[in-house]
Tab-separated table of C-alpha atoms in Angstrom:
chain	number	residue	atom	x	y	z
A	197	UNK	CA	-14.900	-58.003	73.947
A	198	UNK	CA	-16.693	-60.053	76.605
A	199	UNK	CA	-19.157	-58.488	78.986
A	200	UNK	CA	-16.556	-58.616	81.738
A	201	UNK	CA	-14.386	-56.293	79.636
A	202	UNK	CA	-17.056	-53.623	79.192
A	203	UNK	CA	-16.887	-50.328	81.049
A	204	UNK	CA	-19.493	-50.108	83.763
A	205	UNK	CA	-22.271	-47.617	84.223
A	206	UNK	CA	-23.874	-46.842	87.563
A	207	UNK	CA	-27.153	-44.946	87.701
A	208	UNK	CA	-27.474	-42.369	90.483
A	209	UNK	CA	-26.228	-43.789	93.792
A	210	UNK	CA	-26.779	-47.315	95.179
A	211	UNK	CA	-30.255	-47.772	96.609
A	212	UNK	CA	-33.882	-47.511	95.531
A	213	UNK	CA	-33.293	-44.861	92.844
A	214	UNK	CA	-30.651	-46.997	91.101
A	215	UNK	CA	-32.723	-50.150	91.472
A	216	UNK	CA	-35.761	-48.473	89.854
A	217	UNK	CA	-33.592	-47.217	86.991
A	218	UNK	CA	-32.028	-50.624	86.346
A	219	UNK	CA	-35.459	-52.298	86.447
A	220	UNK	CA	-36.762	-49.727	83.940
A	221	UNK	CA	-33.870	-50.516	81.567
A	222	UNK	CA	-34.364	-54.279	81.885
A	223	UNK	CA	-38.115	-53.909	81.255
A	224	UNK	CA	-37.530	-51.710	78.191
A	225	UNK	CA	-39.269	-48.661	79.695
A	226	UNK	CA	-36.025	-46.675	79.987
A	227	UNK	CA	-34.143	-45.895	76.765
A	228	UNK	CA	-32.505	-42.595	77.734
A	229	UNK	CA	-30.150	-41.267	80.411
A	230	UNK	CA	-29.216	-37.772	81.499
A	231	UNK	CA	-25.967	-36.881	83.212
A	232	UNK	CA	-24.662	-33.575	84.460
A	233	UNK	CA	-21.659	-32.606	82.315
A	234	UNK	CA	-19.982	-31.185	85.418
A	235	UNK	CA	-19.928	-34.685	86.964
A	236	UNK	CA	-18.103	-36.105	83.922
A	237	UNK	CA	-15.595	-33.248	84.095
A	238	UNK	CA	-15.094	-33.676	87.846
A	239	UNK	CA	-14.481	-37.416	87.381
A	240	UNK	CA	-12.070	-36.781	84.506
A	241	UNK	CA	-14.237	-38.927	82.239
A	242	UNK	CA	-14.826	-38.280	78.565
A	243	UNK	CA	-18.378	-37.868	77.358
A	244	UNK	CA	-19.379	-41.239	75.911
A	245	UNK	CA	-19.961	-41.703	72.186
A	246	UNK	CA	-22.562	-43.531	70.125
A	247	UNK	CA	-21.654	-47.183	69.686
A	248	UNK	CA	-20.102	-47.531	73.127
A	249	UNK	CA	-21.415	-50.384	75.231
A	250	UNK	CA	-21.707	-50.425	79.007
A	251	UNK	CA	-22.496	-53.020	81.619
A	252	UNK	CA	-25.096	-51.408	83.892
A	253	UNK	CA	-24.557	-52.275	87.548
A	254	UNK	CA	-27.234	-52.773	90.173
A	255	UNK	CA	-26.993	-51.547	93.776
A	256	UNK	CA	-24.959	-54.606	94.749
A	257	UNK	CA	-22.394	-53.813	92.060
A	258	UNK	CA	-23.495	-56.741	89.887
A	259	UNK	CA	-23.942	-56.479	86.128
A	260	UNK	CA	-27.658	-56.363	85.331
A	261	UNK	CA	-27.876	-55.450	81.647
A	262	UNK	CA	-25.708	-54.364	78.723
A	263	UNK	CA	-26.633	-51.235	76.788
A	264	UNK	CA	-25.295	-49.646	73.621
A	265	UNK	CA	-25.448	-45.898	73.133
A	266	UNK	CA	-27.189	-44.855	69.929
A	267	UNK	CA	-27.159	-41.063	70.393
A	268	UNK	CA	-25.208	-38.754	72.701
A	269	UNK	CA	-25.633	-34.992	72.847
A	270	UNK	CA	-24.285	-32.336	75.202
A	271	UNK	CA	-27.058	-29.758	75.430
A	272	UNK	CA	-28.359	-27.059	77.762
A	273	UNK	CA	-31.191	-28.319	79.984
A	274	UNK	CA	-33.624	-26.049	78.133
A	275	UNK	CA	-33.177	-28.184	74.969
A	276	UNK	CA	-34.529	-31.393	76.517
A	277	UNK	CA	-38.003	-32.103	75.117
A	278	UNK	CA	-41.038	-34.131	76.169
A	279	UNK	CA	-40.044	-37.106	74.001
A	280	UNK	CA	-36.639	-37.407	75.682
A	281	UNK	CA	-38.204	-36.925	79.121
A	282	UNK	CA	-40.618	-39.812	78.494
A	283	UNK	CA	-37.754	-41.994	77.167
A	284	UNK	CA	-36.118	-41.698	80.604
A	285	UNK	CA	-38.640	-44.350	81.674
A	286	UNK	CA	-39.377	-42.825	85.063
A	287	UNK	CA	-42.998	-42.007	84.354
A	288	UNK	CA	-42.418	-38.366	83.426
A	289	UNK	CA	-45.361	-37.134	81.353
A	290	UNK	CA	-43.461	-34.081	80.146
A	291	UNK	CA	-40.209	-32.170	80.345
A	292	UNK	CA	-41.398	-30.153	83.359
A	293	UNK	CA	-41.560	-33.310	85.480
A	294	UNK	CA	-38.196	-34.475	84.098
A	295	UNK	CA	-36.671	-31.101	84.891
A	296	UNK	CA	-37.969	-30.982	88.478
A	297	UNK	CA	-36.651	-34.474	89.219
A	298	UNK	CA	-33.248	-33.808	87.647
A	299	UNK	CA	-32.830	-30.442	89.358
A	300	UNK	CA	-33.578	-32.125	92.687
A	301	UNK	CA	-31.078	-34.923	92.020
A	302	UNK	CA	-28.328	-32.661	90.650
A	303	UNK	CA	-28.654	-30.419	93.741
A	304	UNK	CA	-28.863	-33.375	96.157
A	305	UNK	CA	-26.549	-33.786	99.124
A	306	UNK	CA	-24.894	-36.788	97.436
A	307	UNK	CA	-24.069	-34.912	94.227
A	308	UNK	CA	-22.984	-31.823	96.181
A	309	UNK	CA	-20.696	-33.947	98.369
A	310	UNK	CA	-19.191	-35.622	95.293
A	311	UNK	CA	-18.536	-32.308	93.523
A	312	UNK	CA	-17.520	-30.431	96.669
A	313	UNK	CA	-20.228	-27.819	96.062
A	314	UNK	CA	-23.855	-27.560	95.034
A	315	UNK	CA	-23.948	-27.095	91.265
A	316	UNK	CA	-25.809	-24.246	89.620
A	317	UNK	CA	-28.765	-25.696	87.728
A	318	UNK	CA	-30.584	-23.469	85.252
A	319	UNK	CA	-31.694	-23.390	81.608
A	320	UNK	CA	-28.089	-23.192	80.395
A	321	UNK	CA	-26.685	-26.004	82.553
A	322	UNK	CA	-25.081	-28.553	80.236
A	323	UNK	CA	-26.280	-32.131	80.432
A	324	UNK	CA	-25.234	-35.263	78.595
A	325	UNK	CA	-28.386	-36.639	76.951
A	326	UNK	CA	-27.909	-40.262	75.940
A	327	UNK	CA	-30.238	-42.635	74.113
A	328	UNK	CA	-29.466	-46.329	74.181
A	329	UNK	CA	-30.695	-49.755	73.255
A	330	UNK	CA	-30.538	-52.828	75.438
A	331	UNK	CA	-28.066	-55.324	74.022
A	332	UNK	CA	-28.680	-58.161	76.458
A	333	UNK	CA	-29.611	-58.852	80.032
A	334	UNK	CA	-26.500	-60.018	81.874
A	335	UNK	CA	-28.409	-62.991	83.226
A	336	UNK	CA	-29.454	-64.209	79.769
A	337	UNK	CA	-26.715	-66.823	79.630
A	338	UNK	CA	-25.139	-65.275	76.509
A	339	UNK	CA	-21.816	-64.587	78.139
């Protein structure tokens, strides 16, 4: 399967937040992602599985990097630990910082507009916790 055949993955919404996330993946700082299970369900998308590869898109919709999932878990927010929070590559020193940032994003106007309501976010809210490895930068010439 060529890179053009891979499913795409878009972090957050286009703009600075996505651009920072893509840069963190390309630099190797970011090796984990968290998604709200409710968003997958709303989109009618299956939870991804280990071994799946994705082409990560930048804010212009261009492929920036290819990742391969190495671990995927659906867990309540309360089960995320400091190690996973740091693997998100956003400078979180602990799970409390991770949690505050994710609660803010999951309750944001953009997410609420997409879902049609503001989701309930608490200890038992299910998230999709994904760990990945970078397979190749899209611009590496290995296509």
